[in-house]
Amino acid sequence: MTGVFLGTLSLTTIYSKILEYAGPRLMSTLGLDINFLVTLTVLCFAIFTSAIYFRDGVKSLLYDYYSCTVKVVSQDPLFSALMTFLEEEGAFNMSKVESQQSQIGEQDTEVKEKGWGQKMKAGLKQSNKIKYAPAPSCEDFFYYKPTGTTITIIREEIPNSQSSWWNPRPKQQVQLTVYGKDPTPLKMLFEEVVERQNNKDHGRTAVYKARQGSEGGATGAEWIRCFTKPVRSLDTVILDEKQKEEISEDLKEFLLPATNKWYSNRGLPYRRGYLLYGPPGTGKTSLSVALAGKFGLSVYALSLSVAWMNDDTLALLFSSLPKNCIVLLEDIDACGNNNSNTKAGVQVSFSGLLNAIDGVASKEGRALIMTTNHRERLDEALIRPGRVDLQIKFAHADKKIIHGLFRAIYEVNESDKRILKFPNDFPDDDEIADLANVFAEKVPEHIFSPAEVQGFLLRHKKNPRRAAAEVVAWAEQELLEKKERERKEKEKEEKEQEEKERGERKERRKRAKEEREKRAKREKRRKEGKASSDDTDTEDEKEEAKKEDDKRVVYSLINEDSANIVVNGINEKMVGGVAKDVVKVNGSA
């Protein structure tokens, strides 16, 4: 080690010299024996170490034979509720915590069934929340007042695990231990956790979504709770009242305990399926969420179009559903049908979808709501009775729906008018009713979706008179844009179909060329006397060779100017197909 040199001596040399001469004199002056000090230090260390081992041994014995322990893994829906409860109760030592799932600017609106003004006012009050959790492997002690018991809390990371494919952090678990043979304190604590969570969820609808886990495939799919939203009243879903009542009463009857017993007594699977179909923006998803809110159910939303979703993950997700929930399967036509007309990028097969819905491993007690914009693309096997028990058609807005949308937007209470600072001359309810009639008469029915009409009204949410006056110009402009979009979409479809047919023709010609080359090589070996048993033509190959010869005859007989085909003793059905193909290739009319 180098030091700062003073002349020829460094500071380190000076210090060592001082200790060498002053150390023994100091010990002698104090009357201490260096050997005694060393012995005492070693003895103290041995006693301290023994005490630690003794404590750990006693603790281990108590833990193994005289304690009750519960472990909750991070994949359990109870994990988040438990950690929130412990944080609220101040169970964590703040010197040994870490922030967890912090979201800056997260809105916490606890408004339920109130007017727009209250919702907006609450929404403007953002709270920056930072959640704390005990650091891994740290031990905390929580005094649970209802039972007067101290509960030990240890949060651990599970070895050789990973939370998800995008989160390399290990999975976690929280361990709660109470010393004694009575598990009542832990049971009471978990009951309070669930009760508090239910109170928070009261008047709100929880939405879960599927997420790929750490390993992907069949072992990596799981449901995660994304958010909760205020319960939406069915009255806010502008739809034919008979249709709303029909599906609402059907679901209500299905959820009755007596219905479960009725299904069981007759050996029927206790499941219910609904199909909501119609153009986009007509309220299919809104109705699904409103139904969940009315009956206090959670929504488990699932998309078949995600890249990691396959037959195994879909089956796993369906098998892990809880009872009494709504599964929302949107854009079901993405899976295609029994003829394998599956959209590009979709890994779920049609048979895999059917097995997940009502296969052997499919859970009972859930209501499945499937939505699609194109019912005609669905295979009848998917929507047969037993899989789909009720179908609801959604259409573009008619006069009644347009009228209802107008009144739903503009009929607000006085409190909302003050908070939103509506103009003093805002129409009263009677004038709103008259304006709604005028508005409905001006908008052509069965042309626009409810979402499109609502979008226009929201542009003028404080001025219904202006909305009624300008709707004609808006409708005309929208119609022009719709026609232009339809024209472009049609051109795109025609181009895609043409490219598909061109690719199929190219593939057929390629296969035909390969077959001709294969037969030519085989014929050459025969002439050279080198043919083997594999060189014998099968019946199918002979038939294919005959077709190829016939095609060459047909091609040679095509008149390039008129595309007339002279059929000379050739199978007419076959020639017709070949001629049609040739005409397309040559571009002849």
CSV table of N, CA and C in Angstrom, one decimal, residues 77-219:
chain,number,residue,atom,x,y,z
A,77,PRO,N,-55.5,-14.9,-7.4
A,77,PRO,CA,-56.2,-13.6,-7.4
A,77,PRO,C,-56.2,-12.9,-6.0
A,78,LEU,N,-56.1,-13.8,-5.0
A,78,LEU,CA,-56.1,-13.3,-3.6
A,78,LEU,C,-54.8,-12.5,-3.2
A,79,PHE,N,-53.7,-12.8,-4.0
A,79,PHE,CA,-52.4,-12.2,-3.7
A,79,PHE,C,-52.5,-10.7,-3.6
A,80,SER,N,-53.0,-10.1,-4.7
A,80,SER,CA,-53.0,-8.6,-4.8
A,80,SER,C,-53.9,-8.0,-3.7
A,81,ALA,N,-55.1,-8.7,-3.4
A,81,ALA,CA,-56.0,-8.2,-2.4
A,81,ALA,C,-55.3,-8.3,-1.0
A,82,LEU,N,-54.6,-9.4,-0.7
A,82,LEU,CA,-53.9,-9.6,0.5
A,82,LEU,C,-52.8,-8.5,0.7
A,83,MET,N,-52.0,-8.3,-0.3
A,83,MET,CA,-50.9,-7.3,-0.2
A,83,MET,C,-51.4,-5.9,0.1
A,84,THR,N,-52.6,-5.6,-0.6
A,84,THR,CA,-53.2,-4.3,-0.4
A,84,THR,C,-53.7,-4.1,1.0
A,85,PHE,N,-54.3,-5.2,1.5
A,85,PHE,CA,-54.8,-5.2,2.9
A,85,PHE,C,-53.7,-5.0,3.9
A,86,LEU,N,-52.6,-5.7,3.7
A,86,LEU,CA,-51.5,-5.6,4.7
A,86,LEU,C,-50.9,-4.2,4.6
A,87,GLU,N,-50.8,-3.6,3.4
A,87,GLU,CA,-50.2,-2.3,3.3
A,87,GLU,C,-51.1,-1.3,4.0
A,88,GLU,N,-52.4,-1.4,3.8
A,88,GLU,CA,-53.4,-0.5,4.4
A,88,GLU,C,-53.3,-0.6,5.9
A,89,GLU,N,-53.1,-1.8,6.5
A,89,GLU,CA,-53.0,-2.0,7.9
A,89,GLU,C,-51.7,-1.6,8.5
A,90,GLY,N,-50.7,-1.2,7.7
A,90,GLY,CA,-49.4,-0.8,8.2
A,90,GLY,C,-48.6,-2.0,8.7
A,91,ALA,N,-48.7,-3.1,8.0
A,91,ALA,CA,-48.0,-4.3,8.5
A,91,ALA,C,-46.6,-4.4,8.1
A,92,PHE,N,-46.1,-3.5,7.2
A,92,PHE,CA,-44.8,-3.6,6.7
A,92,PHE,C,-43.9,-2.6,7.4
A,93,ASN,N,-42.7,-3.1,7.7
A,93,ASN,CA,-41.6,-2.2,8.2
A,93,ASN,C,-41.1,-1.3,7.0
A,94,MET,N,-41.4,0.0,7.1
A,94,MET,CA,-41.1,0.9,6.0
A,94,MET,C,-39.6,1.0,5.7
A,95,SER,N,-38.7,0.5,6.6
A,95,SER,CA,-37.3,0.5,6.3
A,95,SER,C,-36.9,-0.7,5.4
A,96,LYS,N,-37.8,-1.6,5.2
A,96,LYS,CA,-37.5,-2.8,4.4
A,96,LYS,C,-38.6,-3.1,3.4
A,97,VAL,N,-38.9,-2.1,2.6
A,97,VAL,CA,-40.0,-2.2,1.6
A,97,VAL,C,-39.4,-1.8,0.3
A,98,GLU,N,-40.2,-2.2,-0.8
A,98,GLU,CA,-39.9,-1.7,-2.1
A,98,GLU,C,-41.2,-1.3,-2.8
A,99,SER,N,-41.1,-0.4,-3.7
A,99,SER,CA,-42.3,0.0,-4.4
A,99,SER,C,-42.7,-1.1,-5.4
A,100,GLN,N,-44.0,-1.2,-5.6
A,100,GLN,CA,-44.6,-2.3,-6.4
A,100,GLN,C,-45.7,-1.8,-7.2
A,101,GLN,N,-45.7,-2.0,-8.5
A,101,GLN,CA,-46.7,-1.7,-9.5
A,101,GLN,C,-47.2,-0.2,-9.3
A,102,SER,N,-46.2,0.7,-9.2
A,102,SER,CA,-46.6,2.1,-9.0
A,102,SER,C,-47.1,2.6,-10.3
A,103,GLN,N,-48.2,3.4,-10.2
A,103,GLN,CA,-48.7,4.0,-11.4
A,103,GLN,C,-49.0,5.5,-11.1
A,104,ILE,N,-48.2,6.3,-11.8
A,104,ILE,CA,-48.3,7.8,-11.6
A,104,ILE,C,-49.4,8.3,-12.5
A,105,GLY,N,-50.3,9.1,-11.9
A,105,GLY,CA,-51.4,9.6,-12.7
A,105,GLY,C,-52.6,8.7,-12.8
A,106,GLU,N,-52.7,7.6,-12.1
A,106,GLU,CA,-53.8,6.7,-12.2
A,106,GLU,C,-55.0,7.3,-11.7
A,107,GLN,N,-56.1,7.2,-12.4
A,107,GLN,CA,-57.4,7.8,-12.0
A,107,GLN,C,-58.1,6.8,-11.1
A,108,ASP,N,-58.6,7.3,-10.0
A,108,ASP,CA,-59.4,6.5,-9.1
A,108,ASP,C,-60.8,7.1,-8.9
A,109,THR,N,-61.7,6.8,-9.8
A,109,THR,CA,-63.0,7.4,-9.7
A,109,THR,C,-63.9,6.4,-9.1
A,110,GLU,N,-64.4,6.7,-7.9
A,110,GLU,CA,-65.3,5.8,-7.2
A,110,GLU,C,-66.8,6.2,-7.3
A,111,VAL,N,-67.1,6.9,-8.4
A,111,VAL,CA,-68.5,7.3,-8.7
A,111,VAL,C,-69.3,6.2,-9.2
A,112,LYS,N,-70.5,6.0,-8.6
A,112,LYS,CA,-71.3,4.9,-9.0
A,112,LYS,C,-72.7,5.4,-9.3
A,113,GLU,N,-73.2,5.2,-10.6
A,113,GLU,CA,-74.5,5.5,-10.9
A,113,GLU,C,-74.8,7.0,-10.7
A,114,LYS,N,-73.9,7.9,-10.9
A,114,LYS,CA,-74.2,9.3,-10.8
A,114,LYS,C,-74.1,10.0,-12.2
A,115,GLY,N,-74.4,11.3,-12.2
A,115,GLY,CA,-74.5,12.0,-13.4
A,115,GLY,C,-73.1,12.2,-14.0
A,116,TRP,N,-73.1,12.7,-15.2
A,116,TRP,CA,-71.8,13.0,-15.9
A,116,TRP,C,-71.0,13.9,-15.1
A,117,GLY,N,-71.6,15.0,-14.6
A,117,GLY,CA,-70.8,16.0,-13.9
A,117,GLY,C,-70.0,15.4,-12.7
A,118,GLN,N,-70.7,14.6,-11.9
A,118,GLN,CA,-69.9,14.0,-10.8
A,118,GLN,C,-68.8,13.1,-11.3
A,119,LYS,N,-69.0,12.4,-12.4
A,119,LYS,CA,-68.0,11.5,-12.9
A,119,LYS,C,-66.8,12.4,-13.4
A,120,MET,N,-67.1,13.5,-14.1
A,120,MET,CA,-66.0,14.3,-14.6
A,120,MET,C,-65.3,14.9,-13.4
A,121,LYS,N,-66.0,15.4,-12.4
A,121,LYS,CA,-65.4,16.0,-11.3
A,121,LYS,C,-64.5,15.1,-10.5
A,122,ALA,N,-65.0,13.9,-10.4
A,122,ALA,CA,-64.1,12.9,-9.7
A,122,ALA,C,-62.9,12.5,-10.5
A,123,GLY,N,-63.2,12.4,-11.8
A,123,GLY,CA,-62.1,12.0,-12.7
A,123,GLY,C,-60.9,13.0,-12.8
A,124,LEU,N,-61.2,14.3,-12.5
A,124,LEU,CA,-60.2,15.3,-12.5
A,124,LEU,C,-59.3,15.2,-11.3
A,125,LYS,N,-59.8,14.5,-10.2
A,125,LYS,CA,-59.0,14.4,-9.0
A,125,LYS,C,-58.1,13.2,-9.1
A,126,GLN,N,-57.0,13.3,-9.7
A,126,GLN,CA,-56.1,12.2,-9.9
A,126,GLN,C,-55.2,12.1,-8.6
A,127,SER,N,-54.9,10.8,-8.3
A,127,SER,CA,-54.1,10.6,-7.1
A,127,SER,C,-52.9,9.7,-7.6
A,128,ASN,N,-51.7,10.2,-7.3
A,128,ASN,CA,-50.5,9.5,-7.6
A,128,ASN,C,-50.3,8.4,-6.5
A,129,LYS,N,-50.5,7.2,-6.9
A,129,LYS,CA,-50.4,6.1,-5.9
A,129,LYS,C,-49.1,5.4,-6.0
A,130,ILE,N,-48.5,5.1,-4.9
A,130,ILE,CA,-47.3,4.3,-4.8
A,130,ILE,C,-47.6,3.2,-3.8
A,131,LYS,N,-47.5,1.9,-4.3
A,131,LYS,CA,-47.8,0.8,-3.5
A,131,LYS,C,-46.5,0.2,-3.0
A,132,TYR,N,-46.5,-0.2,-1.7
A,132,TYR,CA,-45.3,-0.7,-1.1
A,132,TYR,C,-45.6,-2.2,-0.7
A,133,ALA,N,-44.5,-3.0,-0.8
A,133,ALA,CA,-44.6,-4.4,-0.4
A,133,ALA,C,-43.3,-4.7,0.3
A,134,PRO,N,-43.3,-5.7,1.2
A,134,PRO,CA,-42.0,-6.0,1.9
A,134,PRO,C,-41.0,-6.6,0.9
A,135,ALA,N,-39.8,-6.2,1.1
A,135,ALA,CA,-38.7,-6.7,0.3
A,135,ALA,C,-38.6,-8.2,0.4
A,136,PRO,N,-38.2,-8.9,-0.7
A,136,PRO,CA,-38.1,-10.4,-0.6
A,136,PRO,C,-37.2,-10.8,0.6
A,137,SER,N,-37.7,-11.9,1.2
A,137,SER,CA,-36.9,-12.6,2.3
A,137,SER,C,-36.9,-11.8,3.6
A,138,CYS,N,-37.6,-10.6,3.6
A,138,CYS,CA,-37.7,-9.9,4.9
A,138,CYS,C,-38.8,-10.4,5.7
A,139,GLU,N,-38.6,-10.4,7.1
A,139,GLU,CA,-39.6,-10.9,8.0
A,139,GLU,C,-40.3,-9.7,8.7
A,140,ASP,N,-41.6,-9.7,8.7
A,140,ASP,CA,-42.4,-8.6,9.4
A,140,ASP,C,-43.3,-9.3,10.3
A,141,PHE,N,-43.7,-8.5,11.4
A,141,PHE,CA,-44.7,-9.0,12.4
A,141,PHE,C,-45.9,-8.1,12.4
A,142,PHE,N,-47.0,-8.7,12.2
A,142,PHE,CA,-48.3,-7.9,12.1
A,142,PHE,C,-49.2,-8.4,13.3
A,143,TYR,N,-49.6,-7.4,14.1
A,143,TYR,CA,-50.5,-7.7,15.2
A,143,TYR,C,-51.9,-7.5,14.7
A,144,TYR,N,-52.6,-8.7,14.7
A,144,TYR,CA,-54.0,-8.7,14.1
A,144,TYR,C,-55.0,-8.5,15.3
A,145,LYS,N,-55.6,-7.3,15.4
A,145,LYS,CA,-56.4,-6.9,16.5
A,145,LYS,C,-57.6,-7.8,16.8
A,146,PRO,N,-58.4,-8.2,15.7
A,146,PRO,CA,-59.6,-9.0,16.0
A,146,PRO,C,-59.3,-10.3,16.9
A,147,THR,N,-58.2,-10.9,16.7
A,147,THR,CA,-57.9,-12.1,17.5
A,147,THR,C,-56.7,-11.9,18.5
A,148,GLY,N,-56.1,-10.7,18.5
A,148,GLY,CA,-55.0,-10.4,19.4
A,148,GLY,C,-53.8,-11.3,19.2
A,149,THR,N,-53.6,-11.6,17.9
A,149,THR,CA,-52.5,-12.5,17.6
A,149,THR,C,-51.5,-11.8,16.7
A,150,THR,N,-50.2,-12.2,16.9
A,150,THR,CA,-49.1,-11.7,16.1
A,150,THR,C,-48.9,-12.7,14.9
A,151,ILE,N,-48.9,-12.2,13.7
A,151,ILE,CA,-48.8,-13.0,12.5
A,151,ILE,C,-47.4,-12.6,11.9
A,152,THR,N,-46.7,-13.6,11.6
A,152,THR,CA,-45.4,-13.4,10.9
A,152,THR,C,-45.6,-13.4,9.4
A,153,ILE,N,-45.0,-12.4,8.7
A,153,ILE,CA,-45.2,-12.2,7.3
A,153,ILE,C,-43.8,-12.3,6.6
A,154,ILE,N,-43.7,-13.2,5.7
A,154,ILE,CA,-42.4,-13.4,4.9
A,154,ILE,C,-42.8,-13.4,3.4
A,155,ARG,N,-42.2,-12.5,2.6
A,155,ARG,CA,-42.4,-12.5,1.2
A,155,ARG,C,-41.2,-13.1,0.6
A,156,GLU,N,-41.4,-14.1,-0.3
A,156,GLU,CA,-40.3,-14.9,-0.9
A,156,GLU,C,-40.4,-14.9,-2.4
A,157,GLU,N,-39.3,-15.0,-3.0
A,157,GLU,CA,-39.2,-15.2,-4.5
A,157,GLU,C,-39.1,-16.7,-4.7
A,158,ILE,N,-39.9,-17.3,-5.6
A,158,ILE,CA,-39.9,-18.7,-5.9
A,158,ILE,C,-38.8,-19.0,-6.8
A,159,PRO,N,-37.8,-19.9,-6.4
A,159,PRO,CA,-36.7,-20.2,-7.3
A,159,PRO,C,-37.1,-20.8,-8.6
A,160,ASN,N,-36.2,-20.5,-9.6
A,160,ASN,CA,-36.4,-21.1,-11.0
A,160,ASN,C,-37.8,-20.8,-11.5
A,161,SER,N,-38.3,-19.6,-11.3
A,161,SER,CA,-39.6,-19.2,-11.9
A,161,SER,C,-39.4,-17.8,-12.5
A,162,GLN,N,-40.4,-17.5,-13.3
A,162,GLN,CA,-40.4,-16.2,-14.0
A,162,GLN,C,-41.8,-15.7,-14.1
A,163,SER,N,-42.1,-14.5,-13.8
A,163,SER,CA,-43.4,-13.9,-13.8
A,163,SER,C,-44.1,-14.0,-15.1
A,164,SER,N,-43.4,-13.7,-16.2
A,164,SER,CA,-44.0,-13.7,-17.5
A,164,SER,C,-42.9,-13.6,-18.5
A,165,TRP,N,-43.2,-13.8,-19.8
A,165,TRP,CA,-42.2,-13.8,-20.8
A,165,TRP,C,-41.5,-12.4,-21.0
A,166,TRP,N,-42.3,-11.3,-20.6
A,166,TRP,CA,-41.7,-10.0,-20.7
A,166,TRP,C,-41.2,-9.5,-19.4
A,167,ASN,N,-41.4,-10.2,-18.3
A,167,ASN,CA,-41.0,-9.8,-17.0
A,167,ASN,C,-40.1,-10.9,-16.4
A,168,PRO,N,-38.8,-10.7,-16.4
A,168,PRO,CA,-37.8,-11.8,-16.0
A,168,PRO,C,-37.8,-12.0,-14.5
A,169,ARG,N,-38.5,-11.1,-13.8
A,169,ARG,CA,-38.4,-11.2,-12.3
A,169,ARG,C,-39.1,-12.5,-11.8
A,170,PRO,N,-38.5,-13.2,-10.8
A,170,PRO,CA,-39.1,-14.5,-10.4
A,170,PRO,C,-40.5,-14.3,-9.8
A,171,LYS,N,-41.3,-15.3,-9.9
A,171,LYS,CA,-42.7,-15.3,-9.2
A,171,LYS,C,-42.5,-15.2,-7.7
A,172,GLN,N,-43.5,-14.7,-7.0
A,172,GLN,CA,-43.4,-14.5,-5.6
A,172,GLN,C,-44.5,-15.2,-4.8
A,173,GLN,N,-44.3,-15.3,-3.6
A,173,GLN,CA,-45.3,-15.8,-2.7
A,173,GLN,C,-45.2,-15.1,-1.3
A,174,VAL,N,-46.3,-14.9,-0.6
A,174,VAL,CA,-46.3,-14.4,0.7
A,174,VAL,C,-46.7,-15.5,1.7
A,175,GLN,N,-45.9,-15.6,2.8
A,175,GLN,CA,-46.2,-16.6,3.7
A,175,GLN,C,-46.6,-16.0,5.1
A,176,LEU,N,-47.8,-16.4,5.5
A,176,LEU,CA,-48.3,-15.9,6.8
A,176,LEU,C,-48.3,-17.1,7.8
A,177,THR,N,-47.7,-16.8,9.0
A,177,THR,CA,-47.5,-17.9,10.0
A,177,THR,C,-48.0,-17.3,11.3
A,178,VAL,N,-48.8,-18.2,12.0
A,178,VAL,CA,-49.3,-17.9,13.4
A,178,VAL,C,-48.9,-19.1,14.3
A,179,TYR,N,-48.3,-18.8,15.4
A,179,TYR,CA,-47.8,-19.9,16.3
A,179,TYR,C,-49.0,-20.4,17.1
A,180,GLY,N,-49.1,-21.7,17.2
A,180,GLY,CA,-50.2,-22.3,17.8
A,180,GLY,C,-50.9,-23.2,16.9
A,181,LYS,N,-51.8,-24.1,17.4
A,181,LYS,CA,-52.4,-25.1,16.6
A,181,LYS,C,-53.8,-24.6,16.0
A,182,ASP,N,-54.2,-23.4,16.4
A,182,ASP,CA,-55.5,-22.9,16.0
A,182,ASP,C,-55.3,-22.0,14.7
A,183,PRO,N,-55.9,-22.4,13.6
A,183,PRO,CA,-55.8,-21.6,12.4
A,183,PRO,C,-56.8,-20.5,12.3
A,184,THR,N,-57.6,-20.3,13.3
A,184,THR,CA,-58.7,-19.3,13.3
A,184,THR,C,-58.2,-17.9,12.9
A,185,PRO,N,-57.1,-17.4,13.5
A,185,PRO,CA,-56.6,-16.0,13.1
A,185,PRO,C,-56.4,-15.9,11.6
A,186,LEU,N,-55.8,-16.9,11.0
A,186,LEU,CA,-55.5,-16.8,9.6
A,186,LEU,C,-56.8,-16.8,8.8
A,187,LYS,N,-57.7,-17.7,9.2
A,187,LYS,CA,-59.0,-17.8,8.5
A,187,LYS,C,-59.8,-16.4,8.6
A,188,MET,N,-59.8,-15.8,9.8
A,188,MET,CA,-60.5,-14.6,10.0
A,188,MET,C,-59.8,-13.5,9.1
A,189,LEU,N,-58.5,-13.5,9.1
A,189,LEU,CA,-57.8,-12.5,8.3
A,189,LEU,C,-58.2,-12.6,6.8
A,190,PHE,N,-58.1,-13.8,6.3
A,190,PHE,CA,-58.5,-13.9,4.9
A,190,PHE,C,-59.9,-13.6,4.6
A,191,GLU,N,-60.8,-13.9,5.5
A,191,GLU,CA,-62.2,-13.5,5.3
A,191,GLU,C,-62.4,-12.0,5.3
A,192,GLU,N,-61.6,-11.3,6.1
A,192,GLU,CA,-61.6,-9.9,6.1
A,192,GLU,C,-61.0,-9.3,4.8
A,193,VAL,N,-60.0,-9.9,4.4
A,193,VAL,CA,-59.4,-9.5,3.1
A,193,VAL,C,-60.4,-9.6,2.0
A,194,VAL,N,-61.1,-10.8,1.9
A,194,VAL,CA,-62.1,-11.0,0.8
A,194,VAL,C,-63.2,-10.0,1.0
A,195,GLU,N,-63.7,-9.8,2.2
A,195,GLU,CA,-64.8,-8.9,2.4
A,195,GLU,C,-64.5,-7.5,2.0
A,196,ARG,N,-63.2,-7.0,2.4
A,196,ARG,CA,-62.8,-5.7,2.1
A,196,ARG,C,-62.7,-5.5,0.5
A,197,GLN,N,-62.2,-6.5,-0.1
A,197,GLN,CA,-62.1,-6.5,-1.6
A,197,GLN,C,-63.5,-6.4,-2.2
A,198,ASN,N,-64.4,-7.2,-1.7
A,198,ASN,CA,-65.7,-7.2,-2.3
A,198,ASN,C,-66.4,-5.9,-2.1
A,199,ASN,N,-66.2,-5.2,-0.9
A,199,ASN,CA,-66.7,-3.9,-0.7
A,199,ASN,C,-66.2,-2.9,-1.7
A,200,LYS,N,-64.9,-3.0,-2.0
A,200,LYS,CA,-64.3,-2.1,-3.0
A,200,LYS,C,-64.9,-2.4,-4.4
A,201,ASP,N,-65.2,-3.6,-4.7
A,201,ASP,CA,-65.7,-4.0,-6.0
A,201,ASP,C,-67.2,-3.8,-6.1
A,202,HIS,N,-67.9,-3.4,-5.0
A,202,HIS,CA,-69.3,-3.3,-5.0
A,202,HIS,C,-69.7,-2.1,-5.9
A,203,GLY,N,-70.6,-2.3,-6.9
A,203,GLY,CA,-71.0,-1.3,-7.8
A,203,GLY,C,-70.0,-1.2,-8.9
A,204,ARG,N,-69.0,-2.1,-9.1
A,204,ARG,CA,-68.0,-2.0,-10.1
A,204,ARG,C,-67.9,-3.4,-10.8
A,205,THR,N,-67.5,-3.4,-12.0
A,205,THR,CA,-67.4,-4.6,-12.8
A,205,THR,C,-65.9,-4.9,-13.0
A,206,ALA,N,-65.4,-6.0,-12.6
A,206,ALA,CA,-64.0,-6.4,-12.8
A,206,ALA,C,-63.8,-7.0,-14.1
A,207,VAL,N,-62.7,-6.6,-14.8
A,207,VAL,CA,-62.4,-7.1,-16.2
A,207,VAL,C,-61.1,-7.8,-16.1
A,208,TYR,N,-61.1,-9.1,-16.5
A,208,TYR,CA,-59.8,-9.9,-16.6
A,208,TYR,C,-59.5,-10.1,-18.1
A,209,LYS,N,-58.2,-10.2,-18.3
A,209,LYS,CA,-57.7,-10.5,-19.7
A,209,LYS,C,-56.7,-11.6,-19.6
A,210,ALA,N,-56.5,-12.3,-20.7
A,210,ALA,CA,-55.6,-13.4,-20.8
A,210,ALA,C,-54.2,-12.9,-21.0
A,211,ARG,N,-53.2,-13.5,-20.4
A,211,ARG,CA,-51.8,-13.1,-20.5
A,211,ARG,C,-50.9,-14.3,-20.7
A,212,GLN,N,-49.9,-14.2,-21.6
A,212,GLN,CA,-49.0,-15.3,-21.7
A,212,GLN,C,-48.1,-15.3,-20.5
A,213,GLY,N,-47.8,-16.5,-20.0
A,213,GLY,CA,-47.0,-16.7,-18.8
A,213,GLY,C,-45.5,-16.8,-19.2
A,214,SER,N,-44.8,-17.3,-18.3
A,214,SER,CA,-43.3,-17.3,-18.4
A,214,SER,C,-42.8,-18.3,-19.5
A,215,GLU,N,-43.5,-19.5,-19.6
A,215,GLU,CA,-43.0,-20.5,-20.5
A,215,GLU,C,-43.8,-20.6,-21.8
A,216,GLY,N,-44.8,-19.8,-22.0
A,216,GLY,CA,-45.6,-19.9,-23.2
A,216,GLY,C,-46.3,-21.2,-23.3
A,217,GLY,N,-47.0,-21.4,-24.4
A,217,GLY,CA,-47.7,-22.7,-24.6
A,217,GLY,C,-48.7,-23.0,-23.6
A,218,ALA,N,-48.9,-24.3,-23.3
A,218,ALA,CA,-49.9,-24.7,-22.4
A,218,ALA,C,-49.6,-24.3,-20.9
A,219,THR,N,-48.4,-24.0,-20.6
A,219,THR,CA,-48.1,-23.8,-19.2
A,219,THR,C,-48.0,-22.3,-18.9
